[in-house]
GROMACS .gro file of C-alpha atoms in nm:
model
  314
    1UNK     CA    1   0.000   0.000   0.000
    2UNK     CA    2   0.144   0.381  -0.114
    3UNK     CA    3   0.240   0.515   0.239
    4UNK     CA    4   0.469   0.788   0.403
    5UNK     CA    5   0.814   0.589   0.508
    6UNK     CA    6   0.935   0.614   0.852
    7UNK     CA    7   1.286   0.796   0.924
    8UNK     CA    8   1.411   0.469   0.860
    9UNK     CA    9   1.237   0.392   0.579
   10UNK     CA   10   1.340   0.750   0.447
   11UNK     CA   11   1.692   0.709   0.489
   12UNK     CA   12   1.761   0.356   0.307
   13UNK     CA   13   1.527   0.490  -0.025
   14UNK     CA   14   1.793   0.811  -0.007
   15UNK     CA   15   2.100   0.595   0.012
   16UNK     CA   16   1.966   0.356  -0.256
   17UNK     CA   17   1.937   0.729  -0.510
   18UNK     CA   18   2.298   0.813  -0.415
   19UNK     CA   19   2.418   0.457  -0.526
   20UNK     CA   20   2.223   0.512  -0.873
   21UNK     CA   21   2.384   0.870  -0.899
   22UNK     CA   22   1.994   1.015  -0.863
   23UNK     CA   23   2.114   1.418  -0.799
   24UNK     CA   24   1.797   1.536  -0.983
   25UNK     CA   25   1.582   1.347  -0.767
   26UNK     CA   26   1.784   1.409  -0.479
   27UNK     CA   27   1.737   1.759  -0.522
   28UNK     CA   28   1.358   1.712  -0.494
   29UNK     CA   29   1.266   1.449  -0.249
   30UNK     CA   30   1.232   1.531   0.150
   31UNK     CA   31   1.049   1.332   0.431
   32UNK     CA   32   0.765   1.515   0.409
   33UNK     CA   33   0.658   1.473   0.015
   34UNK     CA   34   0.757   1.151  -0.076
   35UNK     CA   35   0.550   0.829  -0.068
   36UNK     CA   36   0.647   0.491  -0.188
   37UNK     CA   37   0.460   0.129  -0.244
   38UNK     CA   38   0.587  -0.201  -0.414
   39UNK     CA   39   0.617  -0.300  -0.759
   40UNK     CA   40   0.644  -0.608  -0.900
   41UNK     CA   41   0.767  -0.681  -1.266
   42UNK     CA   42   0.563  -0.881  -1.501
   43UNK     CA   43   0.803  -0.866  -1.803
   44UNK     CA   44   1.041  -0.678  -2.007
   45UNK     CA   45   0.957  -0.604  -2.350
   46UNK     CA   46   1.124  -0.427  -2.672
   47UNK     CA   47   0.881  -0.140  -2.804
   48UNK     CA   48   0.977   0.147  -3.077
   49UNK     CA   49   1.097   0.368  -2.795
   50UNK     CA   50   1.310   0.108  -2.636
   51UNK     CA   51   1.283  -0.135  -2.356
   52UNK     CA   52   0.956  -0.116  -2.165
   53UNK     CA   53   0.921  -0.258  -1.813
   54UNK     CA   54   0.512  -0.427  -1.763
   55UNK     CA   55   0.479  -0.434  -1.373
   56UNK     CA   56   0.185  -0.399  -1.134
   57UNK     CA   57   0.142  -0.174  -0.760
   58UNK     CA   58   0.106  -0.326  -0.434
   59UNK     CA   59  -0.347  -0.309  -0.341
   60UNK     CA   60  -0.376  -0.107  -0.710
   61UNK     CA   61  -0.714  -0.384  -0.819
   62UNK     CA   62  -0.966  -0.293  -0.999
   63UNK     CA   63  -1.372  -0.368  -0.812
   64UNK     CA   64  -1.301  -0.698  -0.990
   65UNK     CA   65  -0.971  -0.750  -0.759
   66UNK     CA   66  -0.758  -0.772  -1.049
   67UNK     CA   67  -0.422  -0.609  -1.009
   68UNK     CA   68  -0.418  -0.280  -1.283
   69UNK     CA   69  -0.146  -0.308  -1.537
   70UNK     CA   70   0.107  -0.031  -1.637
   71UNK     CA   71   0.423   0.036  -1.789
   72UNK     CA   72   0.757   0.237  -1.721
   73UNK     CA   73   1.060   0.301  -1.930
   74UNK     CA   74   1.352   0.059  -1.891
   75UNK     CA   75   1.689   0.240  -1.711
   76UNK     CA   76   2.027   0.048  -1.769
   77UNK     CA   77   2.002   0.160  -1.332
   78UNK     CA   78   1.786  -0.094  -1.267
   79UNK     CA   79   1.988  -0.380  -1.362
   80UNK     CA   80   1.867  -0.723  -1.461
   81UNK     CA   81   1.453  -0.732  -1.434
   82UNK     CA   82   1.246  -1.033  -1.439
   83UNK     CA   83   0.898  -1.180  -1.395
   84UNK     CA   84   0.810  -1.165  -0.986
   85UNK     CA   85   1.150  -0.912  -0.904
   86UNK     CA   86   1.070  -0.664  -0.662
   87UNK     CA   87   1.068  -0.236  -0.701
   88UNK     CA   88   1.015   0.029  -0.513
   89UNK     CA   89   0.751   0.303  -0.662
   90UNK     CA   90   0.826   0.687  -0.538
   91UNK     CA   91   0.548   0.912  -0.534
   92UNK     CA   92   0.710   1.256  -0.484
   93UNK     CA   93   0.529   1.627  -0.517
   94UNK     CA   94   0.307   1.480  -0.849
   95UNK     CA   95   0.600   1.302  -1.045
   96UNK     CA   96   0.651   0.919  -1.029
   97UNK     CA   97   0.993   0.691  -1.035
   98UNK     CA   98   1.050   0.317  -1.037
   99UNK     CA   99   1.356   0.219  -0.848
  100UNK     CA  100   1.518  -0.105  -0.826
  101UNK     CA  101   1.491  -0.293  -0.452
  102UNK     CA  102   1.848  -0.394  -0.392
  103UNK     CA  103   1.995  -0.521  -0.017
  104UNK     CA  104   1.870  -0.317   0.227
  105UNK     CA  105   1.570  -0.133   0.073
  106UNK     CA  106   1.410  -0.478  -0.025
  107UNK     CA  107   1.295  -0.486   0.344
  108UNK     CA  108   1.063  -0.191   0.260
  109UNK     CA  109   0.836  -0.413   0.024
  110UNK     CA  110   0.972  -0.732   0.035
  111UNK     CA  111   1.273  -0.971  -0.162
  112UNK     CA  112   0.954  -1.179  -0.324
  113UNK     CA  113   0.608  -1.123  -0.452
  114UNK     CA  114   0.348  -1.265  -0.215
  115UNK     CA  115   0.277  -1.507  -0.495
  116UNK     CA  116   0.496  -1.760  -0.580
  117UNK     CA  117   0.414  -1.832  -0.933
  118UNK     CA  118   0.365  -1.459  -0.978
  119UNK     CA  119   0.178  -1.390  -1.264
  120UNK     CA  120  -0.068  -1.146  -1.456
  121UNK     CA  121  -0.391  -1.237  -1.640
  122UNK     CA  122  -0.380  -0.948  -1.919
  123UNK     CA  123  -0.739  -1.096  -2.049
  124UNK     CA  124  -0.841  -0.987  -1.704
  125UNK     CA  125  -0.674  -0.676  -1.594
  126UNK     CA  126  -0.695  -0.330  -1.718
  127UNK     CA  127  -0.377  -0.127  -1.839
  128UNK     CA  128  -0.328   0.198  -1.735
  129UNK     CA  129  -0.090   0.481  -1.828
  130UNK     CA  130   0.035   0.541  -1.499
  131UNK     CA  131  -0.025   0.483  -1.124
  132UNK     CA  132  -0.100   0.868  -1.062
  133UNK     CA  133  -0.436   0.798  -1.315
  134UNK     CA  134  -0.597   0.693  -1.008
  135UNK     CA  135  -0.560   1.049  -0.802
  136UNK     CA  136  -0.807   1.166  -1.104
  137UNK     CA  137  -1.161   1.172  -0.984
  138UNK     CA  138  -1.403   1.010  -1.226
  139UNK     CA  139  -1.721   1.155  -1.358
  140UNK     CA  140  -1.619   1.501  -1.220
  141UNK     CA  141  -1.769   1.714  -1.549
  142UNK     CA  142  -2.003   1.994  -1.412
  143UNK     CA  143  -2.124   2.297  -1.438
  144UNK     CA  144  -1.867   2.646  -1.409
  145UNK     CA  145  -1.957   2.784  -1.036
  146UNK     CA  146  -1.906   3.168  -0.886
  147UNK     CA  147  -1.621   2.998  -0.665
  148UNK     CA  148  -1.502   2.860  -1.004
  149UNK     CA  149  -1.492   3.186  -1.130
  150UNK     CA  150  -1.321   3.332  -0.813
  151UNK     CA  151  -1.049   3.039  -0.868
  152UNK     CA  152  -1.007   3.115  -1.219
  153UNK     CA  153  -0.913   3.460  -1.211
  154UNK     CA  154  -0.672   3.374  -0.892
  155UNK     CA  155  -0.486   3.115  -1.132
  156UNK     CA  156  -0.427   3.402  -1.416
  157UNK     CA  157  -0.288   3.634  -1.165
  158UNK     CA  158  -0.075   3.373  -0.985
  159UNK     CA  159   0.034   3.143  -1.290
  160UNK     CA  160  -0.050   3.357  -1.637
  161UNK     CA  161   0.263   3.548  -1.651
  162UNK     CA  162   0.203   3.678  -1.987
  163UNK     CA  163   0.362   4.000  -1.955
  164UNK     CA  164   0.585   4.073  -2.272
  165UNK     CA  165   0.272   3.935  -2.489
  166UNK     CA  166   0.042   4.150  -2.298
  167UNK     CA  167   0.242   4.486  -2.407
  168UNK     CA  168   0.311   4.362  -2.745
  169UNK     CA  169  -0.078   4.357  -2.749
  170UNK     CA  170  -0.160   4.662  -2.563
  171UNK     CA  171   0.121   4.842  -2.790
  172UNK     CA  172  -0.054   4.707  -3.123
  173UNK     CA  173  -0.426   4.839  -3.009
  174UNK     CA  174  -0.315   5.139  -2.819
  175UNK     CA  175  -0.176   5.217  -3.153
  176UNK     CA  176  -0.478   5.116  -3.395
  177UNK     CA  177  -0.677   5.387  -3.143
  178UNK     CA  178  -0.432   5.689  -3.195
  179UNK     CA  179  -0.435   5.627  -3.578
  180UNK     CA  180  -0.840   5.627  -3.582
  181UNK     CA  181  -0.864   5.917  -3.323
  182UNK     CA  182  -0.564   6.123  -3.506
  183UNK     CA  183  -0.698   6.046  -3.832
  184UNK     CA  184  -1.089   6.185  -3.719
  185UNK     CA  185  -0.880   6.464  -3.540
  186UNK     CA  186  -0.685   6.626  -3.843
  187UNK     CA  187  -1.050   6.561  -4.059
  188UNK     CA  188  -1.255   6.753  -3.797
  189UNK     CA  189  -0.987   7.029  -3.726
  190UNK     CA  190  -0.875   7.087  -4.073
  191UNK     CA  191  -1.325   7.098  -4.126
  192UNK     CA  192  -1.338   7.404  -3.805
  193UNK     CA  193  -1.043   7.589  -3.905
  194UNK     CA  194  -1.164   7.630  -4.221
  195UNK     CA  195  -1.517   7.792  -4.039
  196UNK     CA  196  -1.261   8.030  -3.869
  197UNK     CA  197  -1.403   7.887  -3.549
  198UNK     CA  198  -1.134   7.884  -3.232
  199UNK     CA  199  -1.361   7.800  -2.960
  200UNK     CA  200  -1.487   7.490  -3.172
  201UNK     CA  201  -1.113   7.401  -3.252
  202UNK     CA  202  -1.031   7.392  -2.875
  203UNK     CA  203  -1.355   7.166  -2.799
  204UNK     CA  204  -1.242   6.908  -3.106
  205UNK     CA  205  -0.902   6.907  -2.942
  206UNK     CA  206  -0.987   6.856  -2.606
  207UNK     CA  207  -1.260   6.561  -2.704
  208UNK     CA  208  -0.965   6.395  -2.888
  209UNK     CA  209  -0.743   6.428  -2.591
  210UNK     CA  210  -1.035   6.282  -2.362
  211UNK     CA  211  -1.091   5.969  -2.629
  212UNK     CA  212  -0.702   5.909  -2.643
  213UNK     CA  213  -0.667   5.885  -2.289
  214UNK     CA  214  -0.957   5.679  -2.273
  215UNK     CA  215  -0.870   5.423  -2.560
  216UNK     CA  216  -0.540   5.420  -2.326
  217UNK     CA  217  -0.696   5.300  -1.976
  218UNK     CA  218  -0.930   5.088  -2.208
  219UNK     CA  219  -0.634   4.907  -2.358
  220UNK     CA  220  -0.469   4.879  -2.065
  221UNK     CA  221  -0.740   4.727  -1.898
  222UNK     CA  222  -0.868   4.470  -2.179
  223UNK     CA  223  -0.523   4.375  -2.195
  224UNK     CA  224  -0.477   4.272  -1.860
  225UNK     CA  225  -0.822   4.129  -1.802
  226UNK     CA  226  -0.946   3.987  -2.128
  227UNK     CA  227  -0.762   3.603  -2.114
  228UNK     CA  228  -0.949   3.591  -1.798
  229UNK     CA  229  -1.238   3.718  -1.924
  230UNK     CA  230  -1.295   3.451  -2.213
  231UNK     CA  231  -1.196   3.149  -1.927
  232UNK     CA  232  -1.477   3.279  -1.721
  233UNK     CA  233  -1.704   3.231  -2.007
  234UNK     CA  234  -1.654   2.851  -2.040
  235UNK     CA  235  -1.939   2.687  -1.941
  236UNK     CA  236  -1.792   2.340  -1.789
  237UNK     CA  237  -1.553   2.204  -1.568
  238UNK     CA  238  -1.323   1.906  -1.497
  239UNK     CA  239  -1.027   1.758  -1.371
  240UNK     CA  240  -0.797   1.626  -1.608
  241UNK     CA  241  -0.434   1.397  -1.596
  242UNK     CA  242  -0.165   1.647  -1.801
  243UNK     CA  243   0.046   1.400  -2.002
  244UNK     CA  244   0.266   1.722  -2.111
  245UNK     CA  245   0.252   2.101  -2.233
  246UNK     CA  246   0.451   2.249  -2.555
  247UNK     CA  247   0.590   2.520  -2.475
  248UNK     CA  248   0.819   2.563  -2.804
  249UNK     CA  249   0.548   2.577  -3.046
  250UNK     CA  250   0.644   2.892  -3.291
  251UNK     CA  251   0.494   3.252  -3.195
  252UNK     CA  252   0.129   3.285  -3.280
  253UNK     CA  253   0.097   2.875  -3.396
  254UNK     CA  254  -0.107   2.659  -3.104
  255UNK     CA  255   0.030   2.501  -2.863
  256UNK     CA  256  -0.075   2.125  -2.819
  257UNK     CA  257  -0.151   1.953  -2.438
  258UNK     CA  258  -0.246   1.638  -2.362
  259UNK     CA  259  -0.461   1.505  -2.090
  260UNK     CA  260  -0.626   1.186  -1.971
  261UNK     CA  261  -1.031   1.193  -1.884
  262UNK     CA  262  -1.199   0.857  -1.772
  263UNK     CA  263  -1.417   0.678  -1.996
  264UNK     CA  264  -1.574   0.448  -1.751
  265UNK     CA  265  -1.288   0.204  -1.655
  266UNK     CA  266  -1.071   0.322  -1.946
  267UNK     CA  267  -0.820   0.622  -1.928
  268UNK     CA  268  -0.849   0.795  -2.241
  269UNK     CA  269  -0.580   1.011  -2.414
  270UNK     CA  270  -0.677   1.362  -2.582
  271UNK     CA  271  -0.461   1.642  -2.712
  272UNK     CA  272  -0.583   2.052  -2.714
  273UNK     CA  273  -0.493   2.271  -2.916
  274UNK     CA  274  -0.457   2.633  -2.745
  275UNK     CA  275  -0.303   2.916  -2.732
  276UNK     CA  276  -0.038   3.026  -2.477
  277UNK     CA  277  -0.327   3.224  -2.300
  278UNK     CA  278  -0.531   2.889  -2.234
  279UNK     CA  279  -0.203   2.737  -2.007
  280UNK     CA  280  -0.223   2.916  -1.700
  281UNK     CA  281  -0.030   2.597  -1.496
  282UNK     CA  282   0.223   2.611  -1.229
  283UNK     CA  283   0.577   2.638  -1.405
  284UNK     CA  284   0.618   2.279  -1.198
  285UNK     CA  285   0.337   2.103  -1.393
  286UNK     CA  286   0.394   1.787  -1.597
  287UNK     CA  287   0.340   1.447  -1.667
  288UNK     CA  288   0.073   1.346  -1.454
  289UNK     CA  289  -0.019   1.652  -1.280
  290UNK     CA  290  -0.417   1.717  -1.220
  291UNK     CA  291  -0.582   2.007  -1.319
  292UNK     CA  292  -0.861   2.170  -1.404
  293UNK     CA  293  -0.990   2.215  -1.767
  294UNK     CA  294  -1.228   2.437  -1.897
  295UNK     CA  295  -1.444   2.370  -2.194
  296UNK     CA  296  -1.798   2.499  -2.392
  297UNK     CA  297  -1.883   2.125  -2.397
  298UNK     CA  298  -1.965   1.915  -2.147
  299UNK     CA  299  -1.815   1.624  -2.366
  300UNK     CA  300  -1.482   1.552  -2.500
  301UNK     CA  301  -1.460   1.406  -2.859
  302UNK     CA  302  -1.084   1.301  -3.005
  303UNK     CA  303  -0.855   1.599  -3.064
  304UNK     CA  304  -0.974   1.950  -3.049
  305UNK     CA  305  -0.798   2.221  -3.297
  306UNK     CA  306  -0.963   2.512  -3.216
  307UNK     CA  307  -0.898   2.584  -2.883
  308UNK     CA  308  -1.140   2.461  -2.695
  309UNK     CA  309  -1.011   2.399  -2.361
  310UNK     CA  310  -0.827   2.610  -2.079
  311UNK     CA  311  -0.603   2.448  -1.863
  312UNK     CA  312  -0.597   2.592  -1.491
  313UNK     CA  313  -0.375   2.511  -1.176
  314UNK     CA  314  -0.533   2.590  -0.848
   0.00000   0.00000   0.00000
């Protein structure tokens, strides 16, 4: 069963990193966010991106009781896998590892599955992406709230840091108002000096100051307030599994994420295309983070290409 280890516990899973040379994860792991379970391999199989590892989690059974299935990428670190050896999954701050249990750290989950003859009945059991697919609520689709609202436009000011775009935008439109304002300022001035009017040309000037300081505050403030605007207009709601954002797509072109949704028992994949206004995620986000997704649909068909969905972190 995933559980917090004990100071004990703690220390033999940090020694076991530093003898597989681990600094990244190192770096992140701590007594107080890590969690870890047993693993037990099934087999290890060639794919087009290299050697996969097919394993199953300690009490991860479906209403059924059979064990889920999943898979992990095979590390030269984990030495020489076969059917029934023992691993140690590490659940740390949303991100997932598979480490090898070698002396000391196979006390945490045991030298030998609890099953002799271990094997898996793939006619039986469900795969599944990963273990962190079952954190995701299912059937969670609803309706946009006034406290979803109030979250919304918390996320945009804590995670959409959009600045540069923002006064590339407010630049663009501050400038398309001066051109229509100087333009109907010239016409109508050029229109009362010509009547010999002064007290008219000082009115025309002074109205065309007024509407260029407003079209100022007005850009500034649709600039700043318009991304969060559109979100708050989505109708729905849900939480969703990231499987990744793009963030290298090129200027103006959309910017695909992918997600997982349940489908009943099944985790489906999807990929959303959006713009870079429609991310507004915690820079740590990733592979198998949960978030919230905003949509005009309350159902999610294949691929969307127009921008359909916002992705939120709370």
């Amino acid at each position: 069963m995933r559980r917090k280890p004990t100071t004990e516990e703690y220390e033999i899973i940090v020694q076991e990193l530093r003898e597989f040379g681990s600094k990244e994860l190192l770096k992140k792991i701590n007594p107080d966010n890590v969690l870890f379970n047993g693993v037990t391999c099934s087999e290890v199989s060639d794919s087009p991106n290299g050697k996969m590892i097919t394993y199953v989690e300690d009490d991860l059974i479906d209403e059924n009781g059979n064990p889920y299935i999943f898979e992990y990428k095979y590390y030269d670190y984990m030495g020489i896998l076969t059917k029934g050896r023992r691993m140690i999954s590490l659940y740390v701050e949303g991100f997932y590892y598979l480490i090898p249990a070698n002396g000391t750290s196979y006390e945490l989950v045991g030298a030998v599955h609890k099953d002799v003859d271990f094997d898996v009945d793939k006619a039986k059991s469900v795969k599944l992406p990963t273990p962190m697919i079952l954190d995701l609520p299912r059937d969670t689709v609803r309706e946009v709230t006034k406290e979803d609202k109030d979250m919304i436009r918390k996320a945009y000011n804590k995670y959409g840091k959009y600045t540069g775009s923002k006064i590339i935008g407010g630049i663009a439109l501050g400038l398309l108002f001066f051109i229509f304002i100087a333009l109907g300022y010239i016409f109508t001035a050029a229109a009362v000096v010509d009547a010999d009017s002064p007290v008219l040309f000082i009115i025309v000037t002074v109205i065309a100051v007024l509407l260029l300081v407003a079209s100022i505050v007005f850009t500034v403030i649709f600039t700043r307030n318009s991304h969060i605007w559109l979100a708050t207009r989505k109708k729905y709601i849900r939480k969703v599994m990231l499987t990744g954002t793009y963030a290298y797509a090129a200027p103006g072109m959309p910017i695909p994420v992918g997600f997982y949704v349940w489908d009943g028992n099944n985790a489906v994949h999807h990929t959303y295309a959006v713009s870079f206004a429609q991310i507004v995620l915690d820079k740590k986000a990733g592979y198998g983070t949960i978030v919230y997704m905003l949509t005009n649909k309350k159902d999610i068909n294949g691929n969307d290409a127009f921008g359909n969905g916002v992705f939120i972190s709370e």
